[in-house]
Coordinates of N, CA and C in Angstrom, one line a residue:
X1451 N 105.0 108.5 106.3 CA 104.3 106.9 106.2 C 104.2 106.4 107.5
X1452 N 102.8 105.7 107.5 CA 101.8 105.2 108.4 C 101.7 103.6 107.8
X1453 N 102.5 103.2 109.1 CA 102.5 101.8 109.3 C 102.3 101.0 110.0
X1454 N 102.1 99.5 110.2 CA 101.5 98.6 111.4 C 102.7 97.7 111.1
X1455 N 103.4 97.2 112.1 CA 104.4 96.4 112.8 C 103.5 95.6 113.8
X1456 N 104.2 94.3 113.4 CA 103.8 92.7 113.7 C 105.6 92.7 115.2
X1457 N 105.3 91.9 116.2 CA 105.8 91.2 117.1 C 107.1 90.7 116.6
X1458 N 107.2 90.4 115.2 CA 108.0 90.2 114.6 C 109.1 90.9 113.6
X1459 N 108.6 92.1 114.0 CA 109.4 93.3 113.1 C 108.7 93.4 111.6
X1460 N 107.7 92.4 111.0 CA 107.2 92.7 110.1 C 106.6 93.7 109.9
X1461 N 106.3 94.1 108.4 CA 105.0 95.3 108.3 C 103.9 94.7 107.8
X1462 N 102.9 95.0 108.8 CA 101.8 94.2 108.2 C 101.0 95.3 107.3
X1463 N 101.1 96.4 107.6 CA 100.5 98.1 106.4 C 101.3 98.6 106.6
X1464 N 101.3 99.3 105.0 CA 101.8 100.2 105.0 C 101.4 101.5 103.7
X1465 N 101.2 102.6 104.3 CA 100.7 103.8 103.6 C 101.6 104.9 103.4
X1466 N 102.1 104.6 102.1 CA 103.0 105.9 102.0 C 102.8 107.4 101.3
X1467 N 101.7 107.0 101.2 CA 100.3 108.2 100.1 C 100.3 109.7 101.2
X1468 N 100.5 109.2 102.4 CA 100.0 110.5 103.1 C 101.3 111.6 103.4
X1469 N 101.0 112.8 103.3 CA 102.3 113.7 104.1 C 102.8 113.1 105.0
X1470 N 104.1 113.0 105.8 CA 104.7 112.8 106.7 C 104.2 113.4 107.8
X1471 N 103.7 112.9 109.2 CA 103.3 113.6 110.4 C 102.0 114.2 110.5
X1472 N 101.3 114.1 109.3 CA 99.7 114.6 109.2 C 98.9 113.8 110.0
X1473 N 98.2 114.8 110.9 CA 97.4 114.4 112.0 C 96.0 113.6 111.7
X1474 N 95.9 113.7 110.0 CA 94.5 113.0 110.0 C 95.2 111.7 108.5
X1475 N 96.6 111.6 108.9 CA 96.4 110.4 107.6 C 95.8 109.1 108.2
X1476 N 96.2 109.1 109.4 CA 95.4 107.8 110.2 C 94.3 107.7 109.9
X1477 N 93.2 108.5 110.0 CA 91.6 108.7 110.1 C 91.2 108.6 108.6
X1478 N 92.4 109.0 107.6 CA 92.1 109.2 106.2 C 92.7 107.3 105.9
X1479 N 93.2 106.6 106.9 CA 93.7 105.4 106.0 C 92.8 104.1 106.0
X1480 N 92.7 103.7 105.3 CA 91.9 102.0 105.2 C 92.5 101.3 106.2
X1481 N 93.6 101.4 107.3 CA 93.9 100.9 108.1 C 93.0 101.7 109.2
X1482 N 92.8 102.5 109.3 CA 91.8 103.1 110.5 C 90.1 102.8 110.3
X1483 N 89.6 102.7 108.9 CA 88.8 102.1 108.5 C 87.9 100.8 108.8
X1484 N 89.2 99.4 109.0 CA 89.2 98.4 108.9 C 89.2 98.2 110.5
X1485 N 89.9 99.0 111.5 CA 90.4 99.1 112.8 C 88.4 99.2 113.5
X1486 N 88.0 100.1 112.9 CA 87.2 101.1 113.6 C 85.9 100.2 113.0
X1487 N 85.6 99.6 111.6 CA 85.0 98.8 111.6 C 85.1 97.6 111.8
X1488 N 85.5 97.1 112.6 CA 86.1 95.7 113.0 C 86.0 94.4 111.8
X1489 N 86.5 95.0 110.7 CA 86.5 94.5 109.6 C 88.4 93.3 109.3
X1490 N 88.8 93.5 110.0 CA 90.3 92.8 110.0 C 90.6 91.7 110.6
X1491 N 89.4 91.1 111.2 CA 89.5 89.8 111.6 C 90.3 89.5 112.9
X1492 N 90.0 90.7 113.5 CA 91.0 90.3 114.7 C 90.3 89.6 115.9
X1493 N 90.9 88.6 117.0 CA 90.3 87.9 117.4 C 89.1 88.6 118.6
X1494 N 88.2 88.2 119.2 CA 87.8 88.6 120.5 C 88.6 88.3 121.4
X1495 N 87.7 89.3 122.5 CA 88.4 89.6 123.6 C 88.7 88.8 124.6
X1496 N 89.7 88.5 125.4 CA 90.3 87.1 126.0 C 90.7 87.5 127.3
X1497 N 90.1 87.0 128.3 CA 90.8 86.7 129.6 C 92.2 87.0 129.7
X1498 N 93.0 88.0 130.7 CA 94.5 87.8 131.4 C 94.4 86.9 132.3
X1499 N 95.4 86.4 132.3 CA 95.6 85.5 133.4 C 95.7 86.5 134.7
X1500 N 94.7 86.3 135.9 CA 94.9 86.8 136.7 C 93.7 88.1 137.1
X1501 N 93.1 87.9 135.9 CA 91.7 89.2 135.8 C 90.6 88.6 135.4
X1502 N 89.8 89.4 135.8 CA 88.2 88.5 135.5 C 88.0 88.9 134.5
X1503 N 88.3 90.2 134.0 CA 87.8 90.9 132.9 C 88.1 90.2 131.5
X1504 N 87.8 90.9 130.5 CA 88.1 90.2 129.2 C 88.7 91.6 128.6
X1505 N 89.9 91.3 127.8 CA 90.6 92.7 127.3 C 90.8 92.1 125.7
X1506 N 90.9 93.0 124.7 CA 90.4 92.7 123.3 C 91.9 93.3 123.1
X1507 N 91.8 92.3 121.7 CA 93.4 92.8 121.4 C 93.7 93.9 121.1
X1508 N 94.7 95.2 121.1 CA 95.2 95.8 120.7 C 96.0 96.3 120.3
X1509 N 96.1 97.5 119.4 CA 97.4 98.2 118.7 C 97.8 99.3 119.6
X1510 N 99.2 99.2 119.4 CA 99.9 100.2 120.2 C 100.4 100.9 119.5
X1511 N 100.3 102.3 119.8 CA 100.7 103.6 119.2 C 101.5 104.8 120.2
X1512 N 102.0 105.4 119.3 CA 102.5 106.7 120.0 C 101.2 108.1 120.4
X1513 N 102.0 108.7 121.6 CA 100.7 109.6 121.7 C 100.8 110.6 120.7
X1514 N 101.0 110.4 119.7 CA 100.3 111.3 118.5 C 98.9 111.0 118.3
X1515 N 98.6 109.9 119.2 CA 97.4 109.3 118.5 C 96.3 109.4 119.7
X1516 N 95.2 109.3 119.0 CA 93.7 109.3 120.4 C 93.7 107.8 120.9
X1517 N 93.3 108.0 122.0 CA 93.3 106.3 122.5 C 91.9 106.0 122.3
X1518 N 91.9 104.9 121.7 CA 90.9 104.0 121.8 C 90.4 102.9 122.4
X1519 N 89.1 102.1 122.2 CA 89.2 100.6 122.5 C 90.2 99.8 121.8
X1520 N 90.6 99.8 120.8 CA 91.5 99.3 120.1 C 93.1 99.7 119.7
X1521 N 93.1 100.7 120.2 CA 94.6 101.4 120.5 C 94.9 101.9 122.0
X1522 N 95.8 101.7 122.0 CA 97.0 101.8 123.6 C 97.9 103.1 123.3
X1523 N 97.7 103.6 123.6 CA 98.9 104.6 124.1 C 99.3 105.0 125.4
X1524 N 100.3 105.8 125.8 CA 100.4 105.7 127.4 C 100.0 107.1 128.0
X1525 N 100.0 106.5 129.5 CA 98.8 107.8 130.4 C 99.6 109.4 129.5
X1526 N 98.9 109.6 129.5 CA 99.5 111.5 129.4 C 100.2 111.7 130.7
X1527 N 99.4 111.9 132.0 CA 100.2 111.8 133.0 C 99.9 111.0 133.9
X1528 N 101.1 110.3 134.0 CA 101.7 109.2 135.1 C 101.9 109.4 136.3
X1529 N 100.7 109.5 137.1 CA 100.8 110.4 138.9 C 101.0 109.1 139.4
X1530 N 100.6 107.9 139.0 CA 101.0 107.0 140.0 C 102.2 105.8 139.3
X1531 N 102.8 104.9 140.1 CA 103.6 104.3 140.0 C 102.9 103.0 139.3
X1532 N 101.8 102.7 139.0 CA 101.1 101.8 138.5 C 101.1 102.0 136.5
X1533 N 100.9 103.5 137.0 CA 100.8 104.2 135.3 C 102.0 104.3 135.1
X1534 N 103.4 104.8 135.5 CA 104.8 104.5 135.1 C 105.3 103.2 134.7
X1535 N 104.7 102.1 135.4 CA 104.8 101.3 134.8 C 104.4 100.9 133.5
X1536 N 102.6 101.0 133.4 CA 102.7 101.0 131.8 C 103.2 101.2 130.9
X1537 N 103.4 102.5 131.4 CA 104.0 103.4 129.8 C 105.6 103.0 129.7
X1538 N 106.4 102.5 130.6 CA 107.1 101.6 130.2 C 107.0 100.4 129.4
X1539 N 105.9 99.9 129.9 CA 106.1 98.3 129.5 C 105.4 98.5 127.9
X1540 N 104.2 100.0 127.8 CA 103.9 99.7 126.6 C 105.5 100.3 125.7
X1541 N 106.3 101.0 126.0 CA 107.3 101.9 125.3 C 107.9 100.6 124.7
X1542 N 108.1 99.3 125.6 CA 109.1 98.5 125.8 C 108.1 97.5 124.4
X1543 N 107.4 97.2 124.1 CA 107.0 96.8 123.4 C 106.5 97.5 122.1
X1544 N 106.5 98.7 121.9 CA 106.8 99.5 121.0 C 108.0 99.7 120.3
X1545 N 109.2 99.2 120.7 CA 110.4 99.2 120.2 C 110.5 98.9 119.5
X1546 N 109.6 97.6 119.4 CA 109.5 96.6 118.2 C 109.2 97.8 116.7
X1547 N 108.5 98.5 116.4 CA 108.3 99.6 115.5 C 109.8 100.4 115.1
X1548 N 110.4 100.9 116.4 CA 111.3 101.4 116.1 C 112.4 100.8 115.3
X1549 N 112.5 99.5 115.9 CA 114.0 98.3 115.2 C 113.5 98.1 113.7
X1550 N 111.9 97.8 113.6 CA 111.6 97.5 112.1 C 112.2 99.3 111.2
X1551 N 111.8 99.8 111.6 CA 111.8 101.3 110.7 C 113.3 101.7 110.8
X1552 N 114.0 101.3 111.8 CA 115.2 101.5 111.5 C 116.2 101.3 110.9
X1553 N 116.4 99.4 111.0 CA 116.9 98.3 109.8 C 116.8 98.8 108.6
X1554 N 115.0 98.9 108.2 CA 114.9 99.2 106.7 C 115.9 100.3 106.6
X1555 N 115.4 101.6 106.8 CA 116.4 103.0 106.7 C 117.5 102.5 106.3
X1556 N 118.3 101.7 107.6 CA 119.3 101.6 107.4 C 120.2 100.9 106.5
X1557 N 119.6 99.4 106.3 CA 119.7 99.0 105.0 C 119.2 99.2 103.0
X1558 N 118.3 99.9 103.2 CA 118.0 100.8 102.2 C 118.2 102.1 101.9
X1559 N 119.2 102.7 101.3 CA 119.6 103.7 101.6 C 119.3 105.0 100.6
X1560 N 117.8 105.0 100.1 CA 117.6 105.2 99.6 C 116.6 106.0 99.9
X1561 N 116.1 105.3 101.5 CA 115.8 105.9 102.3 C 116.0 106.9 103.4
X1562 N 117.3 107.3 103.4 CA 118.0 108.0 103.8 C 118.2 109.6 103.1
X1563 N 117.9 109.7 101.9 CA 118.3 111.1 101.5 C 116.9 111.1 100.8
X1564 N 116.9 112.8 99.8 CA 115.8 112.9 99.5 C 115.8 112.4 98.1
X1565 N 114.4 111.8 98.2 CA 114.3 110.9 97.1 C 113.7 111.8 95.7
X1566 N 114.7 112.0 94.6 CA 113.8 112.9 93.5 C 113.4 112.1 92.4
X1567 N 111.7 112.1 93.2 CA 111.0 111.0 92.5 C 109.7 112.0 92.1
X1568 N 108.6 111.3 91.1 CA 107.5 111.8 91.6 C 106.8 111.3 92.7
X1569 N 105.5 111.8 93.4 CA 104.9 111.6 94.4 C 104.9 109.9 94.6
X1570 N 104.1 109.3 93.2 CA 103.4 108.3 93.1 C 104.1 107.2 92.7
X1571 N 105.6 107.7 92.6 CA 106.8 106.6 92.5 C 107.7 106.3 94.0
X1572 N 107.9 107.3 94.5 CA 108.2 107.5 96.3 C 106.9 106.6 96.5
X1573 N 106.1 106.8 96.5 CA 104.9 105.6 96.9 C 105.6 104.4 96.7
X1574 N 105.8 103.9 95.9 CA 106.0 102.4 95.2 C 107.3 102.0 95.7
X1575 N 108.6 103.0 95.5 CA 109.7 102.6 96.4 C 109.5 102.5 97.6
X1576 N 108.1 103.2 99.1 CA 108.8 102.6 99.9 C 108.1 101.5 100.4
X1577 N 107.2 101.1 99.3 CA 105.9 99.7 99.6 C 107.2 98.9 99.6
X1578 N 108.1 99.3 98.2 CA 108.9 98.1 97.7 C 109.8 97.7 98.8
X1579 N 110.4 98.9 99.4 CA 111.3 98.4 100.5 C 110.7 97.7 101.8
X1580 N 109.4 97.9 101.7 CA 108.5 97.4 103.0 C 108.5 95.7 102.6
X1581 N 108.4 95.4 101.5 CA 107.9 93.7 100.7 C 109.4 93.1 101.2
X1582 N 110.7 93.9 100.8 CA 111.9 93.6 100.4 C 112.5 93.2 102.2
X1583 N 112.3 94.3 103.1 CA 112.5 94.4 104.3 C 111.7 93.0 104.9
X1584 N 110.5 93.0 104.7 CA 109.7 91.4 105.5 C 110.2 90.0 104.8
X1585 N 110.8 90.4 104.0 CA 111.6 88.7 102.8 C 112.7 88.6 103.6
X1586 N 113.2 89.6 104.1 CA 114.8 89.5 104.4 C 114.7 89.1 106.4
X1587 N 113.2 89.6 107.0 CA 113.2 89.0 108.4 C 112.8 87.5 108.3
X1588 N 112.2 87.2 107.1 CA 111.7 85.9 106.8 C 113.2 85.0 106.4
X1589 N 113.6 85.5 105.6 CA 115.0 84.6 105.2 C 116.3 84.8 105.6
X1590 N 116.6 85.9 106.3 CA 117.7 86.1 106.3 C 117.9 86.4 107.7
X1591 N 118.5 85.5 108.6 CA 118.7 85.6 110.2 C 119.8 87.0 110.2
X1592 N 120.5 87.1 109.7 CA 121.3 87.6 109.8 C 121.1 89.5 109.6
X1593 N 119.8 89.6 109.0 CA 119.6 90.8 108.9 C 118.9 91.4 110.1
X1594 N 118.3 90.7 110.9 CA 117.9 91.7 112.4 C 118.7 91.6 113.4
X1595 N 120.5 91.5 113.7 CA 120.8 91.4 114.3 C 121.5 93.0 114.8
X1596 N 121.7 93.2 115.8 CA 122.0 94.4 116.2 C 120.7 94.9 116.6
X1597 N 119.9 94.3 116.8 CA 118.4 94.9 117.5 C 118.7 95.5 118.5
X1598 N 118.1 97.4 118.9 CA 117.9 98.1 119.8 C 117.3 97.2 120.9
X1599 N 117.9 97.1 122.0 CA 117.5 96.2 123.3 C 117.4 96.1 124.5
X1600 N 117.0 95.6 125.6 CA 117.2 96.3 127.0 C 118.0 95.5 127.6
X1601 N 119.0 95.6 128.7 CA 119.8 95.0 129.2 C 119.0 94.7 130.7
X1602 N 118.2 93.6 130.9 CA 117.1 93.4 132.2 C 117.8 93.5 133.2
X1603 N 118.9 92.8 133.1 CA 119.8 92.9 134.3 C 120.3 94.6 134.8
X1604 N 120.9 95.2 134.4 CA 121.3 96.3 134.4 C 120.2 97.8 134.2
X1605 N 119.0 97.0 133.8 CA 117.6 98.2 132.9 C 118.8 98.9 132.6
X1606 N 119.3 99.0 131.2 CA 119.8 100.0 130.5 C 119.3 99.9 129.0
X1607 N 118.9 100.7 128.1 CA 118.8 100.1 126.9 C 120.5 100.1 125.9
X1608 N 120.5 99.5 125.0 CA 121.8 98.9 124.5 C 121.3 99.4 123.0
X1609 N 122.1 100.5 122.5 CA 121.8 101.3 121.2 C 121.8 100.0 120.0
X1610 N 120.8 100.3 118.8 CA 120.9 99.1 117.8 C 122.0 99.5 117.3
X1611 N 122.1 98.4 116.6 CA 123.3 98.8 115.9 C 123.2 99.5 114.6
X1612 N 122.0 99.6 114.1 CA 121.3 99.9 112.7 C 121.5 101.6 112.8
X1613 N 121.9 101.9 113.9 CA 122.2 103.9 114.5 C 123.2 103.8 114.1
X1614 N 124.2 103.2 113.8 CA 125.5 103.4 113.2 C 125.3 104.0 111.6
X1615 N 124.5 103.7 111.0 CA 124.5 103.3 109.4 C 123.0 104.3 109.3
X1616 N 122.6 104.7 110.1 CA 121.2 105.7 109.7 C 120.7 106.8 110.2
X1617 N 120.2 107.0 109.5 CA 120.1 109.0 109.8 C 118.3 108.6 110.4
X1618 N 117.8 107.5 110.6 CA 116.6 107.6 111.1 C 116.3 108.3 112.6
X1619 N 115.4 108.8 112.4 CA 115.0 109.8 113.8 C 113.7 109.3 114.2
X1620 N 113.7 109.2 115.7 CA 112.2 109.1 116.1 C 111.7 110.8 116.3
X1621 N 110.2 111.0 114.7 CA 110.0 112.2 115.1 C 108.9 112.3 116.6
X1622 N 108.6 113.6 116.7 CA 107.9 114.1 117.8 C 106.3 113.9 117.3
X1623 N 105.8 113.8 117.5 CA 104.2 113.7 116.9 C 103.6 114.8 116.5
X1624 N 103.3 115.2 115.4 CA 103.1 116.7 114.9 C 101.8 117.0 114.8
X1625 N 101.5 118.1 115.8 CA 99.9 118.6 115.9 C 99.5 117.8 117.1
X1626 N 98.1 118.3 117.2 CA 97.6 118.1 118.3 C 96.8 116.7 118.0
X1627 N 96.6 115.4 119.0 CA 96.4 114.1 118.9 C 94.7 114.1 118.0
X1628 N 95.1 113.0 117.6 CA 93.5 112.9 116.8 C 92.3 113.1 117.1
X1629 N 91.3 113.9 117.0 CA 90.3 113.9 117.7 C 89.5 113.1 117.4
X1630 N 88.9 111.3 117.8 CA 88.4 110.8 117.3 C 86.6 111.1 117.3
X1631 N 86.4 109.5 118.4 CA 84.4 109.6 118.3 C 84.7 109.5 120.0
X1632 N 83.2 109.1 120.5 CA 83.2 109.5 121.8 C 83.8 108.1 122.9
X1633 N 84.3 107.2 122.7 CA 84.9 106.1 123.0 C 85.8 106.0 123.6
X1634 N 86.0 107.7 124.2 CA 87.3 107.5 125.3 C 87.4 106.9 126.4
X1635 N 85.7 107.2 127.0 CA 85.7 106.2 128.2 C 85.6 105.0 128.6
X1636 N 85.6 104.3 127.4 CA 85.7 102.8 127.1 C 87.3 102.7 127.0
X1637 N 87.9 103.1 126.2 CA 89.3 103.0 126.0 C 89.9 103.2 127.3
X1638 N 89.9 104.2 128.1 CA 90.4 104.1 129.3 C 89.9 103.2 130.1
X1639 N 88.6 102.7 130.3 CA 88.6 101.5 131.1 C 89.7 100.3 130.8
X1640 N 89.7 100.4 129.8 CA 90.3 99.2 129.1 C 92.4 99.3 129.4
X1641 N 92.4 100.6 129.0 CA 93.5 100.9 129.5 C 93.8 100.4 131.1
X1642 N 92.9 100.9 131.9 CA 93.5 100.7 133.1 C 93.5 99.0 133.3
X1643 N 92.3 98.1 132.9 CA 92.9 97.1 132.6 C 94.5 96.5 132.6
X1644 N 94.9 96.7 131.4 CA 96.1 96.5 131.0 C 96.9 96.8 131.7
X1645 N 96.8 98.6 132.4 CA 97.1 98.6 133.6 C 97.3 97.7 134.7
X1646 N 96.8 97.7 135.2 CA 96.2 96.1 136.3 C 97.2 95.2 135.9
X1647 N 96.9 94.6 134.7 CA 97.7 93.8 134.6 C 99.2 93.8 134.6
X1648 N 99.6 94.5 134.4 CA 101.5 94.3 134.2 C 101.6 94.7 135.5
X1649 N 100.6 95.5 136.6 CA 100.9 95.5 137.3 C 100.9 94.3 138.6
X1650 N 100.3 93.1 138.2 CA 100.0 92.4 139.0 C 100.5 90.7 138.1
X1651 N 99.4 90.1 137.9 CA 99.8 89.1 137.4 C 101.0 88.9 135.9
X1652 N 101.0 89.9 135.3 CA 101.9 90.1 134.2 C 103.3 90.9 134.5
X1653 N 103.7 90.9 135.3 CA 104.7 92.1 136.0 C 105.6 91.2 135.6
X1654 N 106.7 91.6 135.1 CA 108.1 91.0 135.2 C 109.0 91.7 136.2
X1655 N 110.3 91.0 136.3 CA 110.8 91.4 138.0 C 111.4 93.0 137.9
X1656 N 112.3 93.0 137.0 CA 112.7 94.9 136.5 C 112.0 95.9 136.8
X1657 N 111.2 95.7 136.3 CA 110.2 96.7 136.0 C 109.8 98.1 136.8
X1658 N 110.5 97.7 138.1 CA 110.3 98.3 139.4 C 111.5 99.6 139.2
X1659 N 112.7 98.8 139.0 CA 113.9 99.3 138.6 C 113.9 100.2 137.6
X1660 N 113.2 99.3 136.6 CA 113.1 100.7 135.6 C 112.5 102.1 135.5
X1661 N 111.3 102.4 136.1 CA 110.9 103.1 136.7 C 111.3 103.8 137.6
X1662 N 112.0 103.8 138.2 CA 112.4 104.4 139.6 C 113.9 103.5 139.3
X1663 N 114.7 104.2 138.7 CA 116.6 103.9 139.1 C 117.2 104.4 140.1
X1664 N 118.1 103.8 140.3 CA 118.7 104.0 141.8 C 119.8 105.4 141.6

């Protein structure tokens, strides 16, 4: 399942037709084509508070994807404290995706076991549960209770309640990162800009403790 999740735990895009973990699932998707061709009406670059340069709106992804000007992932080798802080902040934002997938799989038990249906019906089932998930996010306040979250005073992670009722697992990336085009230098520059931001005007008080626990 390839999915794009917004900051409110809603699925904006779901592709359930590709094999799980396939490294080419993203590049073969309509989502990739839309992002790469700038067809999704994403707002233009804007300056962040305290920075002179403008930075684009980006998608956050795990390390199984290739860095792109419109897709940010962790620094592979966080050799400085600034890079460690960026990785921490990216992971913190990416937790929204983990919560969305975890809550959906916990709420719809059909997703927790082998689905003995034709592939086309499985695809429809996953899309249907994604739509129902979005409906419950919007209409049922209790649905999102028990999210996995961080205690920023103690700088500890509080496991989500959904983990008690779900077989959801965070899967390691399958295979090598997807190799795309030659825009990596531009993407690295953009990531450096975000790294600078989260270590300056965009910093939060507890981030140093999070990357350097006592």
